[in-house]
XYZ file of C-alpha atoms in Angstrom:
706
model
C 0.004 -0.010 0.128
C 1.158 3.569 -0.687
C 0.148 6.513 1.078
C -1.044 9.637 -0.711
C -2.092 12.834 1.088
C -4.510 15.224 -0.701
C -4.888 18.736 0.910
C -7.850 20.946 -0.201
C -8.202 24.045 2.050
C -8.682 22.593 5.451
C -9.610 19.248 4.266
C -7.162 16.559 4.681
C -7.919 13.297 2.425
C -5.795 10.381 3.009
C -6.129 7.917 0.198
C -4.823 4.333 0.351
C -3.576 3.218 -3.290
C -3.116 -0.196 -3.553
C -0.120 -1.412 -5.898
C -1.307 -3.885 -8.491
C -0.506 -7.540 -7.475
C 1.618 -9.364 -10.092
C -0.501 -11.391 -12.460
C -0.464 -14.973 -11.932
C 0.679 -15.776 -15.324
C 3.746 -13.655 -14.332
C 4.577 -15.793 -11.465
C 3.884 -19.044 -13.514
C 5.981 -17.835 -16.175
C 9.069 -17.371 -13.528
C 8.222 -20.938 -12.259
C 8.526 -22.353 -15.713
C 11.592 -20.478 -16.783
C 14.099 -23.406 -16.544
C 12.058 -25.861 -18.445
C 11.307 -23.248 -21.064
C 14.840 -22.110 -21.702
C 16.719 -25.361 -21.182
C 16.017 -26.554 -24.637
C 17.162 -23.389 -26.205
C 20.930 -23.997 -26.485
C 22.730 -25.665 -29.334
C 26.180 -27.451 -29.499
C 26.897 -27.038 -25.992
C 29.251 -29.898 -24.706
C 28.919 -31.126 -21.132
C 31.616 -32.998 -19.278
C 33.340 -35.549 -21.747
C 34.458 -39.049 -20.776
C 37.359 -40.845 -22.078
C 37.897 -44.278 -23.109
C 40.466 -46.593 -21.191
C 42.882 -46.484 -24.005
C 42.883 -42.653 -24.398
C 42.233 -42.685 -28.189
C 38.478 -41.786 -28.138
C 35.694 -39.988 -25.831
C 32.073 -39.236 -25.578
C 30.030 -36.561 -24.273
C 26.612 -35.022 -24.134
C 25.534 -32.288 -26.414
C 22.577 -29.924 -26.660
C 20.682 -30.252 -29.892
C 17.377 -29.429 -31.145
C 14.761 -30.324 -28.708
C 17.079 -31.629 -25.972
C 20.372 -33.368 -25.617
C 22.102 -36.394 -27.164
C 25.248 -38.383 -26.603
C 28.049 -38.422 -28.987
C 31.573 -40.286 -29.278
C 34.605 -38.985 -31.340
C 38.093 -40.233 -32.099
C 41.328 -38.471 -31.266
C 43.235 -38.958 -34.269
C 40.487 -38.596 -36.772
C 37.281 -36.666 -36.452
C 34.592 -39.252 -36.638
C 31.634 -38.113 -34.564
C 28.632 -40.338 -34.142
C 25.882 -41.122 -31.769
C 27.221 -42.851 -28.727
C 24.327 -45.523 -28.612
C 20.739 -45.961 -29.591
C 19.079 -43.388 -27.209
C 15.562 -44.495 -27.898
C 16.468 -47.985 -26.957
C 17.857 -46.889 -23.688
C 15.017 -44.496 -23.005
C 12.659 -47.251 -23.303
C 14.504 -49.707 -21.170
C 14.961 -46.985 -18.331
C 11.431 -45.753 -18.596
C 10.233 -49.482 -18.228
C 12.364 -50.153 -15.145
C 11.786 -46.894 -13.319
C 8.235 -46.151 -14.107
C 9.277 -42.718 -15.195
C 8.532 -41.397 -18.975
C 11.979 -40.750 -20.675
C 12.663 -39.830 -24.218
C 15.578 -40.376 -26.665
C 15.983 -36.397 -26.398
C 15.743 -36.038 -22.371
C 17.715 -39.165 -20.806
C 18.313 -38.008 -17.127
C 22.104 -38.444 -16.689
C 25.008 -36.331 -18.047
C 27.907 -38.896 -18.191
C 28.177 -42.747 -18.446
C 30.858 -45.491 -19.129
C 30.889 -48.262 -21.580
C 30.737 -51.747 -20.089
C 30.459 -55.185 -21.324
C 32.955 -54.257 -24.311
C 30.903 -51.657 -25.370
C 27.659 -53.784 -25.314
C 26.133 -51.794 -22.461
C 26.522 -48.558 -20.743
C 26.720 -47.786 -16.710
C 25.516 -44.464 -15.096
C 24.476 -43.036 -11.711
C 20.807 -41.785 -11.340
C 18.941 -41.087 -8.011
C 21.577 -42.714 -5.813
C 21.407 -45.874 -7.844
C 24.137 -47.185 -10.328
C 22.150 -48.371 -13.574
C 23.389 -50.560 -16.597
C 21.501 -50.560 -19.842
C 21.912 -53.115 -22.690
C 22.540 -51.293 -25.916
C 21.060 -54.276 -28.125
C 17.825 -54.707 -26.358
C 15.625 -52.208 -24.228
C 16.617 -53.583 -20.737
C 18.134 -51.531 -17.880
C 18.855 -52.958 -14.190
C 20.075 -51.726 -11.134
C 23.567 -52.834 -10.435
C 24.518 -50.968 -7.342
C 27.131 -52.871 -5.415
C 26.039 -53.625 -1.823
C 29.091 -52.240 0.496
C 29.226 -51.667 4.071
C 27.402 -48.455 4.643
C 29.152 -45.701 6.647
C 27.620 -42.596 7.998
C 29.299 -39.499 6.710
C 32.675 -41.473 6.276
C 33.395 -41.882 9.971
C 31.250 -44.553 11.451
C 30.381 -48.059 9.877
C 26.698 -49.293 10.045
C 27.394 -52.669 11.667
C 23.804 -53.592 11.487
C 24.160 -53.727 7.714
C 27.626 -55.010 7.482
C 28.064 -56.487 4.191
C 29.515 -60.043 3.984
C 32.887 -60.390 2.087
C 34.161 -63.461 0.020
C 37.689 -64.501 -0.119
C 40.111 -62.275 -1.753
C 42.582 -64.075 -3.910
C 46.168 -62.849 -4.128
C 47.639 -61.670 -7.658
C 49.627 -64.883 -8.140
C 46.657 -67.133 -6.995
C 48.400 -68.798 -4.194
C 46.605 -67.507 -1.409
C 43.171 -66.371 -0.317
C 42.193 -63.891 2.456
C 38.935 -63.308 4.143
C 37.611 -62.081 7.664
C 35.592 -64.663 9.596
C 34.562 -64.401 13.303
C 36.245 -60.764 13.471
C 39.816 -62.366 12.346
C 41.451 -62.607 9.279
C 42.132 -65.907 7.792
C 44.880 -66.722 5.076
C 44.336 -70.180 3.123
C 46.336 -71.717 0.449
C 45.055 -73.064 -2.776
C 43.772 -76.286 -1.121
C 41.901 -74.335 1.520
C 44.402 -75.174 4.165
C 45.069 -72.403 6.957
C 48.233 -70.645 6.411
C 47.909 -67.706 9.015
C 45.047 -66.447 11.304
C 44.982 -63.263 13.519
C 44.051 -63.958 17.227
C 43.244 -60.402 18.464
C 39.831 -59.590 16.468
C 36.845 -59.094 18.782
C 33.583 -57.331 18.197
C 35.031 -54.194 19.625
C 38.270 -54.465 17.493
C 37.546 -56.352 14.334
C 39.182 -56.657 10.882
C 37.302 -55.106 8.169
C 36.408 -57.489 5.261
C 36.123 -54.781 2.829
C 39.602 -53.420 2.949
C 41.724 -56.483 2.218
C 44.462 -55.295 -0.133
C 47.353 -57.562 -1.602
C 50.541 -56.322 -2.753
C 51.221 -56.780 -6.195
C 53.773 -59.499 -5.760
C 51.562 -61.411 -3.293
C 54.047 -61.248 -0.526
C 51.981 -59.259 1.804
C 48.486 -57.774 2.243
C 47.266 -54.618 4.077
C 44.016 -54.230 5.761
C 42.395 -52.355 8.750
C 41.446 -53.195 12.387
C 38.673 -51.255 13.569
C 37.567 -49.957 17.065
C 33.973 -48.994 16.252
C 32.511 -45.672 17.116
C 29.304 -44.313 18.707
C 26.387 -45.679 16.826
C 24.185 -42.620 17.151
C 20.806 -42.973 15.214
C 18.362 -40.235 14.236
C 14.711 -41.352 14.056
C 12.386 -39.889 11.415
C 8.584 -40.153 10.743
C 7.416 -40.549 7.238
C 4.023 -38.817 7.663
C 2.565 -39.677 4.229
C 4.145 -42.844 2.603
C 3.277 -43.352 -1.008
C 2.202 -47.245 -0.486
C 0.391 -47.172 2.899
C -1.975 -45.189 4.938
C -0.142 -45.437 8.293
C 3.239 -43.501 8.929
C 6.473 -45.197 8.790
C 9.424 -44.759 11.297
C 12.872 -44.496 9.711
C 16.249 -44.687 11.252
C 19.528 -43.513 10.180
C 23.114 -43.861 11.431
C 23.977 -40.179 12.109
C 27.046 -39.285 14.194
C 27.047 -35.653 15.472
C 29.937 -33.571 16.680
C 31.695 -34.898 19.787
C 30.642 -38.559 19.251
C 33.340 -41.196 19.079
C 34.098 -42.480 15.474
C 35.684 -45.458 13.986
C 39.252 -45.536 14.814
C 41.129 -47.681 11.909
C 44.734 -49.224 12.588
C 46.393 -50.328 9.523
C 47.889 -53.730 9.600
C 50.406 -55.253 7.558
C 50.360 -59.114 7.008
C 52.952 -61.274 5.685
C 51.588 -65.049 5.144
C 55.024 -66.635 4.711
C 56.256 -65.320 7.790
C 52.960 -65.662 9.675
C 53.239 -62.138 11.033
C 50.746 -59.119 11.467
C 52.530 -55.850 12.289
C 50.454 -52.554 13.195
C 51.546 -49.832 10.837
C 52.970 -46.762 12.878
C 50.426 -44.115 12.662
C 53.079 -41.182 13.327
C 52.307 -39.440 10.038
C 48.445 -39.283 11.135
C 48.477 -39.271 15.108
C 44.707 -39.218 15.249
C 43.668 -41.891 12.802
C 40.007 -42.834 11.810
C 37.783 -43.914 8.816
C 40.019 -45.270 6.408
C 38.043 -45.559 3.177
C 40.714 -47.124 1.067
C 44.010 -48.816 0.940
C 46.359 -48.991 -2.068
C 49.964 -50.374 -2.756
C 52.293 -47.708 -4.048
C 54.233 -48.702 -7.295
C 57.733 -47.511 -7.338
C 59.643 -45.933 -4.401
C 60.064 -42.032 -5.519
C 57.725 -40.518 -2.805
C 54.554 -38.724 -2.864
C 53.176 -35.463 -3.975
C 51.714 -33.480 -1.104
C 49.155 -30.529 -1.226
C 49.839 -28.089 1.679
C 48.910 -24.394 2.557
C 52.025 -24.080 4.719
C 53.226 -20.941 2.961
C 49.674 -19.283 3.132
C 48.573 -20.607 -0.312
C 47.717 -24.128 -1.654
C 50.794 -25.706 -3.201
C 52.493 -28.943 -4.224
C 55.230 -30.444 -2.407
C 57.274 -33.622 -2.993
C 57.769 -35.857 -0.019
C 60.239 -38.769 -0.150
C 59.085 -42.285 0.941
C 60.452 -41.996 4.365
C 58.413 -38.711 4.852
C 61.584 -36.775 5.494
C 62.701 -34.781 2.534
C 60.322 -32.040 1.617
C 60.464 -29.975 -1.621
C 58.184 -27.181 -2.924
C 57.093 -27.775 -6.353
C 54.732 -24.818 -6.854
C 54.799 -21.461 -5.438
C 53.100 -17.937 -5.658
C 50.172 -15.784 -4.381
C 47.851 -18.282 -6.248
C 46.467 -21.648 -5.363
C 46.429 -25.185 -6.906
C 42.792 -26.479 -7.101
C 43.223 -29.991 -8.375
C 46.007 -32.689 -9.318
C 44.856 -34.343 -12.456
C 47.474 -36.896 -13.019
C 50.842 -37.837 -11.792
C 53.101 -39.613 -14.566
C 56.022 -41.216 -12.824
C 57.386 -42.511 -15.895
C 57.870 -38.981 -17.402
C 58.217 -37.257 -13.938
C 55.178 -34.914 -14.796
C 52.185 -33.539 -12.697
C 49.245 -31.962 -14.463
C 47.233 -29.802 -12.378
C 44.719 -26.903 -12.334
C 45.166 -23.685 -10.372
C 43.305 -20.217 -10.001
C 44.437 -16.669 -9.458
C 47.706 -17.237 -11.531
C 46.990 -14.563 -14.205
C 46.890 -10.825 -13.124
C 43.712 -9.060 -13.936
C 41.659 -12.158 -14.374
C 38.754 -13.318 -12.247
C 40.855 -15.205 -9.367
C 38.519 -18.043 -9.255
C 39.294 -18.962 -13.035
C 40.892 -22.288 -13.232
C 43.764 -22.796 -15.734
C 45.836 -25.934 -16.637
C 49.527 -26.389 -15.775
C 52.222 -28.837 -15.651
C 55.441 -29.305 -13.465
C 58.043 -32.008 -13.065
C 58.354 -34.138 -9.921
C 61.579 -32.167 -9.163
C 59.947 -28.731 -9.385
C 61.299 -27.987 -12.943
C 59.597 -27.210 -16.298
C 56.887 -25.332 -15.059
C 54.672 -24.710 -17.925
C 51.173 -22.890 -18.532
C 48.939 -24.765 -20.996
C 45.854 -22.415 -20.949
C 45.866 -18.765 -20.829
C 42.683 -17.065 -21.980
C 40.392 -14.995 -19.762
C 38.030 -17.405 -18.925
C 37.185 -20.573 -16.597
C 38.806 -23.598 -17.906
C 37.380 -27.050 -17.210
C 40.051 -29.946 -18.269
C 39.690 -33.523 -18.936
C 42.751 -35.086 -19.238
C 43.238 -38.597 -21.362
C 44.304 -41.695 -19.571
C 47.462 -41.840 -21.564
C 48.372 -38.361 -20.527
C 48.708 -37.332 -24.456
C 45.681 -35.002 -24.809
C 43.144 -33.185 -23.027
C 39.597 -31.945 -23.624
C 39.428 -28.094 -22.795
C 35.887 -26.486 -22.027
C 36.224 -22.793 -21.581
C 33.588 -20.194 -20.730
C 32.411 -17.341 -18.584
C 28.912 -16.476 -17.237
C 28.947 -14.217 -20.477
C 30.814 -16.439 -22.828
C 29.163 -19.863 -24.056
C 31.133 -23.036 -23.722
C 33.806 -23.535 -26.387
C 35.123 -27.269 -26.354
C 38.540 -28.159 -27.795
C 40.990 -31.051 -28.193
C 44.427 -30.117 -27.308
C 47.908 -31.566 -26.838
C 48.928 -32.093 -23.187
C 52.756 -31.511 -23.470
C 52.226 -28.021 -24.654
C 48.644 -27.095 -24.942
C 48.457 -26.721 -28.511
C 45.071 -27.083 -30.334
C 44.364 -30.059 -32.206
C 40.841 -29.100 -33.370
C 37.569 -27.361 -31.987
C 35.054 -29.935 -30.748
C 31.800 -27.798 -30.062
C 31.016 -24.163 -29.810
C 27.862 -23.307 -28.138
C 25.058 -21.373 -29.931
C 22.688 -19.445 -27.547
C 20.951 -17.320 -30.141
C 17.918 -18.748 -29.581
C 18.211 -18.448 -25.633
C 19.201 -14.808 -26.180
C 16.056 -14.224 -28.302
C 13.989 -15.625 -25.428
C 15.197 -12.918 -23.030
C 18.360 -14.498 -21.476
C 20.908 -11.802 -20.632
C 24.225 -12.821 -18.620
C 24.754 -12.189 -15.313
C 26.746 -8.995 -14.635
C 30.134 -9.731 -12.324
C 30.698 -7.040 -9.794
C 33.811 -6.576 -7.517
C 34.248 -4.696 -4.261
C 36.597 -4.194 -1.492
C 36.303 -6.607 1.674
C 36.351 -5.824 5.327
C 40.139 -5.267 5.124
C 39.852 -2.575 2.530
C 42.166 -4.594 0.104
C 40.910 -7.895 -0.584
C 38.534 -8.070 -3.712
C 35.284 -9.759 -3.259
C 33.587 -11.175 -6.256
C 29.952 -11.634 -6.965
C 27.239 -11.505 -9.662
C 24.267 -9.388 -10.345
C 21.206 -10.718 -11.983
C 18.645 -8.248 -13.386
C 14.954 -8.690 -14.593
C 14.546 -9.345 -18.525
C 12.459 -6.041 -18.628
C 15.215 -4.254 -16.700
C 14.690 -0.505 -16.658
C 17.591 1.441 -15.481
C 15.451 4.364 -14.256
C 13.752 2.158 -11.881
C 14.900 1.245 -8.422
C 14.600 -2.428 -7.636
C 14.637 -4.157 -4.126
C 17.716 -6.463 -3.795
C 17.677 -10.275 -2.755
C 20.819 -12.140 -1.941
C 21.170 -15.924 -2.631
C 23.561 -17.167 -0.056
C 25.895 -20.071 0.649
C 28.786 -19.400 2.785
C 30.014 -22.676 3.523
C 33.741 -22.744 4.148
C 34.409 -25.986 1.946
C 33.952 -24.249 -1.420
C 33.366 -21.265 -3.425
C 29.880 -20.778 -4.973
C 29.482 -17.921 -7.304
C 29.176 -19.464 -10.953
C 32.181 -18.780 -13.137
C 31.332 -21.020 -16.319
C 28.477 -20.305 -18.672
C 25.946 -23.132 -17.885
C 23.080 -21.133 -16.165
C 21.022 -23.994 -15.406
C 23.063 -26.022 -12.912
C 23.758 -29.614 -13.675
C 20.681 -31.131 -11.677
C 16.990 -30.711 -12.360
C 15.984 -27.568 -10.243
C 19.402 -26.598 -9.944
C 19.229 -23.057 -8.268
C 22.255 -21.376 -10.044
C 21.680 -18.494 -12.434
C 18.489 -19.724 -13.763
C 16.808 -19.582 -10.098
C 18.198 -16.148 -9.649
C 16.707 -15.075 -13.026
C 13.335 -16.399 -12.201
C 13.427 -14.416 -9.046
C 14.606 -11.363 -10.488
C 11.755 -11.458 -13.326
C 9.561 -10.666 -10.571
C 10.910 -7.325 -10.170
C 14.063 -7.646 -7.962
C 17.865 -7.505 -8.339
C 19.201 -10.994 -7.122
C 23.005 -11.462 -6.382
C 25.447 -14.110 -5.372
C 28.627 -13.259 -3.723
C 31.553 -15.156 -2.180
C 32.653 -13.365 0.939
C 35.571 -14.072 3.333
C 35.652 -17.535 4.896
C 34.650 -19.350 1.646
C 37.363 -21.468 -0.077
C 39.519 -21.206 -3.242
C 41.474 -18.031 -2.310
C 44.521 -17.617 0.256
C 44.493 -19.510 3.557
C 43.802 -16.248 5.384
C 40.720 -15.584 3.251
C 39.492 -19.056 4.205
C 40.629 -19.038 8.021
C 37.747 -16.229 8.541
C 35.518 -19.092 9.010
C 37.364 -21.119 11.506
C 35.342 -21.586 14.545
C 32.962 -18.840 13.546
C 30.590 -19.966 10.864
C 27.992 -17.532 12.004
C 30.248 -14.823 10.416
C 29.347 -15.941 7.119
C 31.374 -13.243 5.362
C 28.577 -10.602 6.251
C 31.160 -7.719 6.731
C 32.226 -8.183 3.068
C 28.731 -8.808 1.776
C 27.382 -5.530 3.340
C 30.315 -3.513 1.964
C 30.001 -5.191 -1.463
C 26.037 -4.298 -1.315
C 26.839 -0.781 -0.259
C 29.497 -0.270 -3.197
C 26.935 -1.647 -5.730
C 24.219 0.862 -4.511
C 26.668 3.730 -4.677
C 27.527 2.878 -8.201
C 24.187 1.989 -9.597
C 21.200 4.275 -9.072
C 18.766 1.208 -9.621
C 20.402 -0.930 -6.662
C 17.962 0.026 -3.795
C 18.886 -1.550 -0.464
C 17.388 1.722 1.225
C 14.527 -0.128 2.690
C 16.257 -3.548 3.550
C 17.233 -6.514 1.623
C 16.009 -10.105 1.087
C 18.229 -13.100 1.516
C 17.729 -16.883 1.005
C 19.655 -20.055 1.099
C 19.805 -23.484 1.781
C 21.601 -25.935 4.227
C 24.557 -23.788 5.503
C 22.953 -21.049 3.441
C 19.763 -21.620 5.313
C 21.686 -21.109 8.696
C 23.160 -17.859 7.064
C 19.877 -16.583 6.087
C 18.702 -16.729 9.831
C 21.966 -15.219 10.886
C 21.531 -12.330 8.434
C 17.954 -11.533 10.011
C 19.126 -12.036 13.765
C 22.594 -10.249 13.767
C 22.132 -7.569 10.772
C 18.638 -6.582 11.140
C 19.303 -3.188 10.024
C 20.220 -4.527 6.567
C 18.262 -7.816 5.877
C 14.723 -7.544 6.390
C 13.292 -10.528 4.814
C 14.528 -14.142 4.613
C 13.616 -17.736 3.255
C 15.744 -20.462 4.869
C 15.925 -23.905 3.560
C 16.901 -27.065 5.487
C 19.292 -25.164 7.530
C 21.802 -26.634 9.947
C 20.709 -23.894 12.556
C 22.844 -25.355 15.522
C 25.888 -27.202 14.306
C 25.801 -29.532 17.355
C 22.739 -31.080 15.994
C 24.329 -31.450 12.353
C 26.635 -34.321 10.896
C 29.896 -34.785 12.644
C 32.131 -34.524 9.679
C 31.370 -31.199 8.175
C 31.005 -29.404 11.440
C 34.014 -30.789 13.400
C 36.088 -30.060 10.424
C 34.891 -26.143 10.641
C 34.228 -25.510 14.461
C 36.913 -27.943 15.717
C 37.180 -30.478 18.488
C 36.666 -30.634 21.358
C 32.911 -29.176 21.434
C 33.106 -25.813 23.248
C 31.511 -22.326 23.447
C 32.435 -21.889 19.574
C 29.359 -24.283 18.692
C 26.775 -22.255 20.954
C 28.375 -18.745 19.450
C 27.466 -19.914 15.978
C 23.898 -21.340 17.057
C 21.099 -19.285 15.664
C 18.770 -21.390 17.884
C 20.464 -19.948 20.903
C 19.903 -16.278 19.604
C 16.506 -16.854 18.141
C 15.106 -14.087 20.210
C 16.967 -11.572 18.198
C 14.561 -12.182 15.331
C 13.261 -8.706 13.887
C 12.473 -9.291 10.087
C 10.130 -11.813 8.317
C 11.206 -15.400 8.162
C 9.860 -18.267 6.169
C 11.512 -21.568 7.167
C 11.103 -24.500 4.702
C 12.365 -28.106 5.460
C 11.987 -31.475 4.144
C 10.574 -33.988 6.626
C 13.049 -36.723 5.523
C 16.128 -34.593 5.341
C 18.995 -37.153 5.479
C 21.868 -34.579 5.313
C 20.698 -32.371 8.334
C 18.946 -33.769 11.244
C 15.183 -32.051 10.778
C 15.123 -31.756 14.444
C 17.558 -28.789 13.964
C 14.829 -26.819 12.266
C 12.067 -27.763 14.928
C 14.386 -26.611 17.750
C 14.730 -23.212 15.795
C 10.813 -23.109 15.491
C 10.477 -23.944 19.353
C 12.976 -21.137 20.124
C 11.038 -18.887 18.070
C 7.849 -19.667 19.644
C 9.388 -19.349 23.198
C 10.506 -15.859 22.063
C 7.017 -15.009 21.044
C 8.321 -14.379 17.435
C 6.212 -14.409 14.146
C 7.358 -16.612 11.377
C 6.132 -18.752 8.504
C 6.752 -22.712 8.428
C 6.446 -24.969 5.749
C 7.238 -28.745 6.271
C 7.200 -30.976 3.043
C 6.162 -34.472 3.913
C 8.795 -36.905 2.440
C 10.902 -34.076 1.076
C 14.535 -34.497 1.418
C 17.387 -32.031 1.867
C 17.222 -30.724 -1.351
C 13.649 -29.991 -1.255
C 12.678 -27.010 -3.463
C 15.809 -27.389 -5.482
C 16.086 -30.964 -7.177
C 13.472 -33.005 -5.429
C 9.945 -32.986 -4.165
C 7.280 -30.398 -5.145
C 9.618 -28.055 -6.590
C 7.248 -25.820 -8.178
C 4.912 -25.467 -4.988
C 7.986 -24.511 -2.823
C 9.468 -22.252 -5.104
C 6.341 -20.300 -5.656
C 6.140 -19.942 -1.805
C 9.350 -18.251 -1.902
C 8.206 -16.055 -4.586
C 5.176 -15.072 -2.760
C 7.018 -14.415 0.468
C 9.193 -12.028 -1.151
C 6.610 -10.057 -3.430
C 4.371 -9.695 0.030
C 7.157 -8.606 2.355
C 9.985 -7.176 0.257
C 7.730 -5.496 -2.403
C 4.759 -5.002 -0.149
C 2.507 -6.326 -2.847
C -0.399 -8.467 -2.737
C -0.049 -11.950 -4.160
C -2.561 -14.058 -6.234
C -5.103 -16.054 -4.484
C -3.548 -19.402 -5.250
C -6.550 -21.300 -3.709
C -9.214 -19.846 -6.052
C -10.271 -22.125 -8.887
C -9.253 -20.720 -12.218
């Protein structure tokens, strides 16, 4: 409502003029934006996959009406369909009950299997295999011993393990009655451990023979605390009565599995505990492997303030730095011991470029022959061939559609262009790339990077309220750097989700403040034992700088903010601790008190033992500070963050006599509103909330029959 005062003589007339509510069709157009725009790109290549030999590769490509998979050869361009798409769609539809077509297969990557007679891919937490001669797909998920967030095994579901033969076939190893047994070819007992008990047992899933069969390694496990979270599935699809679901879910402070590596030599009849001096607090070992050769290891460390590569000899004594500078190594792609070469990606190397853009480099194992293999002002995504001879480069920016090239790995030279995305139809439909914006952070020196998304019908003479899409988790950086605006999963809330929100009359932004990853160690350490900081001092300065530069960037009446998971926690923190700035928030699936959340993520960033730092980051403890408008959304079956965390926040708000809105989605998972569950409904509730409380506009009566 707006207030207009009309003065006529001594008569004061006060008229309340209602702003026109957005048309229902306008909101529905935003809800359908991803579905309508997704098919409008052409020749855009997604992540490629190499064959094991390195002489061929395949990839998913946008085409008229959807996407298809193609395969190609390295030494001669021979592009052809990777398989019969309709055959796979028929087989997958039949087994899943979903309706798939040749142009909308629901996976982005696959591997050939059975000598090219079938393909394997991952979909909805299931490994599938589809034959390529008949329409037949099946679940081929391997039943392995489950673990909870990588730290506690689920002993109630411990998978049995059969005998593991040695490479030379002379021995078989297996676990029976908590102990390791080694048998010869005739099944006679060669060696058996005697110290295995239920509280200190040998793990049958981690038996690894040496290549020469002279020894094997495995682990002896002291199990941690088996904490279970219990949830109620209120509305099961297959019955009327609710179901009770239990999940192994260790929380901060709980005892974790402690794994002791053991070396067994059958011929000597010995089992020796491997010293853990290199890792004095060992826990959950997920894999064991025998090192070939004896040159040492490549080590990634931030000891000089930046993430760099070091070489350590096999005794763990000599240390040599292989890369250095005010930039960071992001990922080691391959180590070729035969040529003494490491291929890796790094960001921040080129002055004047966005410091998050990744590039490809190589360096010798002795630190020599450092070589830059990509240079362009863009984000570079690299897939190296298994024989190390070539790589496929896909480079892009948020304003530069993907270009895919085949290059040689020794010098980065171009072999040929593979695909160049065409977005002419997408642009004709109204797409405009986000606008990068940079401002100084809290120290007055560090650049803080973000994106600004404007409405399609943007008018620079109009002032727009601003909404921030926040994710401040310290495990990564989150502002998109590549072109693909849709995310890589159905309902992915990247640029397209921000665009849908902006089209309702907002400016929507995303920022990487201090405390997020992929910059210097000092930049990252801001989050250590202080997750509630969420980079807000940097974010607020960024918004103020944008408002000073752009007249249409209106933050005078307060801002909106939304986020999920750690972003949900940050959303509530914004309303509690910065109420003069953030006025309206929508929080999804938040870990509102880190003591209630999963052990691995929270102990990693808030530390151990559990102390006052956990309470200091809890928005539940400070719920009484709420001043703005808050909508809390949570999936009833969230298996990532204990749903009780949400209900404890609700309880604290009620006890503090605070008003708020709450939406619980029965059966909804952690990704509710983003990639599972009733996405459209949940997103519409978010849209309505910001329209009513940030723009002060009435919204349609959705219950009225049309």
